PDB file of C-alpha atoms in Angstrom:
ATOM      1  CA  MET A   1      -8.859 -19.950   6.219  1.00 49.00           C
ATOM      2  CA  ALA A   2      -5.398 -21.485   5.759  1.00 56.00           C
ATOM      3  CA  THR A   3      -2.803 -19.306   4.057  1.00 58.00           C
ATOM      4  CA  ILE A   4      -0.093 -20.779   1.843  1.00 55.00           C
ATOM      5  CA  LYS A   5       3.055 -18.902   2.757  1.00 64.00           C
ATOM      6  CA  LYS A   6       5.475 -20.566   0.348  1.00 70.00           C
ATOM      7  CA  PRO A   7       5.543 -19.776  -3.339  1.00 72.00           C
ATOM      8  CA  PHE A   8       5.081 -22.732  -5.644  1.00 73.00           C
ATOM      9  CA  LYS A   9       7.493 -23.642  -8.404  1.00 80.00           C
ATOM     10  CA  ILE A  10       6.961 -24.781 -11.974  1.00 80.00           C
ATOM     11  CA  PHE A  11       9.774 -26.203 -14.040  1.00 84.00           C
ATOM     12  CA  ASN A  12      10.514 -24.218 -17.201  1.00 83.00           C
ATOM     13  CA  LYS A  13      11.782 -26.774 -19.738  1.00 85.00           C
ATOM     14  CA  ALA A  14      12.947 -24.164 -22.257  1.00 83.00           C
ATOM     15  CA  ALA A  15      15.184 -22.380 -19.727  1.00 83.00           C
ATOM     16  CA  ASN A  16      15.895 -25.536 -17.730  1.00 87.00           C
ATOM     17  CA  THR A  17      15.087 -23.646 -14.451  1.00 87.00           C
ATOM     18  CA  TRP A  18      12.416 -23.537 -11.800  1.00 84.00           C
ATOM     19  CA  ASN A  19      10.157 -20.414 -11.907  1.00 80.00           C
ATOM     20  CA  LYS A  20       8.679 -19.190  -8.594  1.00 77.00           C
ATOM     21  CA  TYR A  21       5.044 -18.120  -8.487  1.00 72.00           C
ATOM     22  CA  HIS A  22       3.191 -16.396  -5.665  1.00 69.00           C
ATOM     23  CA  LEU A  23      -0.553 -16.668  -5.219  1.00 71.00           C
ATOM     24  CA  GLU A  24      -2.418 -13.434  -5.765  1.00 71.00           C
ATOM     25  CA  THR A  25      -3.992 -11.961  -2.664  1.00 70.00           C
ATOM     26  CA  ASP A  26      -6.501  -9.216  -2.239  1.00 72.00           C
ATOM     27  CA  SER A  27      -6.078  -6.366   0.263  1.00 73.00           C
ATOM     28  CA  THR A  28      -9.163  -7.633   2.123  1.00 77.00           C
ATOM     29  CA  GLN A  29      -7.391 -10.961   2.761  1.00 75.00           C
ATOM     30  CA  VAL A  30      -4.259  -9.557   4.375  1.00 77.00           C
ATOM     31  CA  THR A  31      -4.681  -8.911   8.091  1.00 79.00           C
ATOM     32  CA  HIS A  32      -2.394  -7.562  10.766  1.00 76.00           C
ATOM     33  CA  THR A  33      -2.594  -6.488  14.383  1.00 82.00           C
ATOM     34  CA  LYS A  34      -2.433  -2.749  15.050  1.00 82.00           C
ATOM     35  CA  ALA A  35      -0.475  -1.209  17.943  1.00 85.00           C
ATOM     36  CA  ASP A  36      -3.633  -1.100  20.072  1.00 89.00           C
ATOM     37  CA  GLY A  37      -4.063  -4.891  19.707  1.00 88.00           C
ATOM     38  CA  THR A  38      -7.031  -4.870  17.321  1.00 88.00           C
ATOM     39  CA  ASP A  39      -6.986  -6.709  14.012  1.00 87.00           C
ATOM     40  CA  THR A  40      -7.513  -4.915  10.731  1.00 86.00           C
ATOM     41  CA  THR A  41      -7.092  -5.557   7.021  1.00 85.00           C
ATOM     42  CA  VAL A  42      -4.933  -3.730   4.530  1.00 82.00           C
ATOM     43  CA  ALA A  43      -8.111  -2.643   2.724  1.00 83.00           C
ATOM     44  CA  GLU A  44      -9.433  -0.952   5.886  1.00 85.00           C
ATOM     45  CA  GLN A  45      -6.131   0.839   6.446  1.00 81.00           C
ATOM     46  CA  LEU A  46      -5.961   2.051   2.833  1.00 80.00           C
ATOM     47  CA  LEU A  47      -9.512   3.364   3.049  1.00 79.00           C
ATOM     48  CA  ALA A  48      -8.683   5.255   6.258  1.00 76.00           C
ATOM     49  CA  LEU A  49      -5.527   6.769   4.759  1.00 73.00           C
ATOM     50  CA  ASN A  50      -7.194   7.765   1.509  1.00 71.00           C
ATOM     51  CA  SER A  51     -10.086   9.466   3.312  1.00 69.00           C
ATOM     52  CA  THR A  52      -7.679  11.655   5.313  1.00 67.00           C
ATOM     53  CA  LEU A  53      -5.870  12.677   2.135  1.00 64.00           C
ATOM     54  CA  THR A  54      -9.016  13.924   0.413  1.00 73.00           C
ATOM     55  CA  THR A  55      -8.401  17.524  -0.584  1.00 83.00           C
ATOM     56  CA  LEU A  56     -11.016  20.160   0.096  1.00 88.00           C
ATOM     57  CA  SER A  57     -11.005  23.565  -1.556  1.00 91.00           C
ATOM     58  CA  ALA A  58     -12.565  26.925  -0.878  1.00 92.00           C
ATOM     59  CA  ASN A  59     -12.750  30.201  -2.766  1.00 94.00           C
ATOM     60  CA  LEU A  60     -11.799  32.756  -0.154  1.00 94.00           C
ATOM     61  CA  GLY A  61     -12.877  35.775  -2.161  1.00 92.00           C
ATOM     62  CA  SER A  62     -11.200  38.665  -3.909  1.00 91.00           C
ATOM     63  CA  ASN A  63     -10.340  42.276  -3.295  1.00 91.00           C
ATOM     64  CA  ALA A  64      -8.574  44.960  -5.319  1.00 91.00           C
ATOM     65  CA  GLY A  65      -8.514  42.588  -8.344  1.00 92.00           C
ATOM     66  CA  VAL A  66      -6.683  39.747  -6.575  1.00 93.00           C
ATOM     67  CA  SER A  67      -8.478  36.482  -5.702  1.00 94.00           C
ATOM     68  CA  ALA A  68      -7.546  33.821  -3.166  1.00 95.00           C
ATOM     69  CA  LYS A  69      -8.270  30.085  -2.959  1.00 95.00           C
ATOM     70  CA  CYS A  70      -7.224  27.428  -0.487  1.00 95.00           C
ATOM     71  CA  PHE A  71      -6.731  23.674  -0.790  1.00 94.00           C
ATOM     72  CA  TYR A  72      -6.468  21.610   2.381  1.00 93.00           C
ATOM     73  CA  ASN A  73      -6.817  18.240   4.068  1.00 88.00           C
ATOM     74  CA  SER A  74      -6.238  17.037   7.634  1.00 84.00           C
ATOM     75  CA  PHE A  75      -2.501  17.752   7.511  1.00 88.00           C
ATOM     76  CA  ILE A  76      -1.649  20.568   5.113  1.00 92.00           C
ATOM     77  CA  CYS A  77      -3.094  23.747   3.610  1.00 94.00           C
ATOM     78  CA  GLU A  78      -2.114  25.751   0.531  1.00 94.00           C
ATOM     79  CA  VAL A  79      -3.294  29.309  -0.050  1.00 96.00           C
ATOM     80  CA  ARG A  80      -3.028  30.552  -3.649  1.00 95.00           C
ATOM     81  CA  ILE A  81      -3.508  34.108  -4.851  1.00 95.00           C
ATOM     82  CA  GLU A  82      -3.546  35.591  -8.328  1.00 94.00           C
ATOM     83  CA  GLY A  83      -4.823  38.585 -10.219  1.00 94.00           C
ATOM     84  CA  LYS A  84      -4.011  42.089 -11.360  1.00 93.00           C
ATOM     85  CA  THR A  85      -4.410  44.933  -8.903  1.00 91.00           C
ATOM     86  CA  THR A  86      -7.213  47.349  -9.717  1.00 93.00           C
ATOM     87  CA  THR A  87      -6.176  49.991  -7.211  1.00 91.00           C
ATOM     88  CA  THR A  88      -3.003  51.530  -5.815  1.00 89.00           C
ATOM     89  CA  PHE A  89      -1.662  49.940  -2.645  1.00 87.00           C
ATOM     90  CA  PRO A  90      -0.395  52.630  -0.207  1.00 88.00           C
ATOM     91  CA  ASN A  91       2.846  52.187   1.801  1.00 87.00           C
ATOM     92  CA  TRP A  92       2.361  49.394   4.362  1.00 87.00           C
ATOM     93  CA  GLY A  93      -1.244  49.063   3.234  1.00 88.00           C
ATOM     94  CA  GLY A  94      -3.194  46.098   1.987  1.00 90.00           C
ATOM     95  CA  TYR A  95      -6.477  44.325   1.563  1.00 93.00           C
ATOM     96  CA  ARG A  96      -8.209  41.342   3.115  1.00 95.00           C
ATOM     97  CA  LEU A  97      -8.765  38.642   0.486  1.00 95.00           C
ATOM     98  CA  GLY A  98     -10.837  36.298   2.637  1.00 95.00           C
ATOM     99  CA  ILE A  99     -11.090  33.995   5.639  1.00 96.00           C
ATOM    100  CA  LEU A 100      -9.832  30.390   5.748  1.00 96.00           C
ATOM    101  CA  PRO A 101     -12.251  27.639   6.823  1.00 95.00           C
ATOM    102  CA  GLU A 102     -11.941  26.702  10.514  1.00 94.00           C
ATOM    103  CA  LYS A 103     -10.123  23.420   9.775  1.00 92.00           C
ATOM    104  CA  ALA A 104      -7.556  25.119   7.495  1.00 95.00           C
ATOM    105  CA  ARG A 105      -6.254  27.782   9.894  1.00 95.00           C
ATOM    106  CA  PRO A 106      -2.585  27.895  10.916  1.00 96.00           C
ATOM    107  CA  LYS A 107      -1.455  27.455  14.536  1.00 95.00           C
ATOM    108  CA  GLN A 108       0.665  30.618  14.307  1.00 96.00           C
ATOM    109  CA  ASN A 109       0.620  33.780  12.203  1.00 97.00           C
ATOM    110  CA  ILE A 110       2.393  33.474   8.830  1.00 96.00           C
ATOM    111  CA  VAL A 111       4.051  36.168   6.715  1.00 95.00           C
ATOM    112  CA  GLU A 112       5.282  35.130   3.263  1.00 93.00           C
ATOM    113  CA  TYR A 113       6.982  37.583   0.900  1.00 92.00           C
ATOM    114  CA  LEU A 114       5.903  37.016  -2.707  1.00 87.00           C
ATOM    115  CA  TYR A 115       7.889  39.829  -4.319  1.00 82.00           C
ATOM    116  CA  GLU A 116      10.125  42.601  -3.099  1.00 77.00           C
ATOM    117  CA  SER A 117       7.130  44.572  -1.861  1.00 83.00           C
ATOM    118  CA  PHE A 118       4.122  42.245  -1.771  1.00 89.00           C
ATOM    119  CA  TYR A 119       3.607  39.847   1.096  1.00 92.00           C
ATOM    120  CA  LEU A 120       0.888  37.484   2.224  1.00 94.00           C
ATOM    121  CA  GLU A 121      -0.313  37.521   5.836  1.00 95.00           C
ATOM    122  CA  ILE A 122      -2.245  34.521   7.130  1.00 97.00           C
ATOM    123  CA  GLY A 123      -3.552  34.867  10.671  1.00 96.00           C
ATOM    124  CA  THR A 124      -4.544  32.278  13.252  1.00 96.00           C
ATOM    125  CA  ASP A 125      -8.058  33.731  12.936  1.00 97.00           C
ATOM    126  CA  GLY A 126      -8.030  32.570   9.285  1.00 96.00           C
ATOM    127  CA  SER A 127      -7.620  36.034   7.765  1.00 96.00           C
ATOM    128  CA  VAL A 128      -5.756  36.117   4.444  1.00 96.00           C
ATOM    129  CA  ASN A 129      -4.357  39.567   3.648  1.00 95.00           C
ATOM    130  CA  LEU A 130      -2.280  40.861   0.759  1.00 94.00           C
ATOM    131  CA  LYS A 131      -0.066  43.758   1.865  1.00 93.00           C
ATOM    132  CA  VAL A 132       2.798  45.862   0.534  1.00 91.00           C
ATOM    133  CA  SER A 133       5.816  47.433   2.174  1.00 88.00           C
ATOM    134  CA  ASN A 134       6.172  50.065  -0.577  1.00 86.00           C
ATOM    135  CA  SER A 135       3.437  51.754  -2.571  1.00 86.00           C
ATOM    136  CA  MET A 136       2.342  49.741  -5.621  1.00 85.00           C
ATOM    137  CA  PRO A 137       0.393  51.109  -8.595  1.00 87.00           C
ATOM    138  CA  ALA A 138      -2.742  49.573 -10.074  1.00 90.00           C
ATOM    139  CA  ASN A 139      -2.378  47.036 -12.910  1.00 91.00           C
ATOM    140  CA  THR A 140       0.375  45.080 -11.164  1.00 88.00           C
ATOM    141  CA  SER A 141       0.206  41.302 -11.686  1.00 90.00           C
ATOM    142  CA  VAL A 142       0.257  39.342  -8.448  1.00 90.00           C
ATOM    143  CA  PHE A 143       0.441  35.575  -7.985  1.00 90.00           C
ATOM    144  CA  GLY A 144       1.895  33.163  -5.477  1.00 92.00           C
ATOM    145  CA  SER A 145       1.137  30.552  -2.865  1.00 93.00           C
ATOM    146  CA  LYS A 146       1.988  29.535   0.671  1.00 95.00           C
ATOM    147  CA  THR A 147       1.796  25.970   1.984  1.00 94.00           C
ATOM    148  CA  PHE A 148       1.820  25.153   5.692  1.00 95.00           C
ATOM    149  CA  PHE A 149       1.199  22.219   8.036  1.00 93.00           C
ATOM    150  CA  LEU A 150      -1.932  22.167  10.160  1.00 91.00           C
ATOM    151  CA  ALA A 151      -0.765  19.861  12.942  1.00 76.00           C
TER     152      ALA A 151
END
């Protein structure tokens, strides 16, 4: 199929100028050669990119009144927690909220402080723990999130 590379022009009598027009093309019509030497279309590349950006989610569970969820794709993961504690957290104590899916686990252990005393621990084994450095009473509102790269 021959491709017209030049735009065509139509004279605009009212403005006394030439207007440029480009033919419309579809993403399936535009091809290019990838780094490995194979040909592909823009449509194929967009489909591949969009499928890797699909976000998956999982409810990790809850403990002591606080629940955890995660949202992830091939590149990034976000762990969100929220709730109101139903029990007292002892000094340097905490509770496991759940386990991340295999594909959403970090490459190294993560500690993220959410407040002065509360912090989130995410282990390479996928464990998601809410801990405190100082004792916290029941009925304390807790919310926060941690985002990290998977690659």
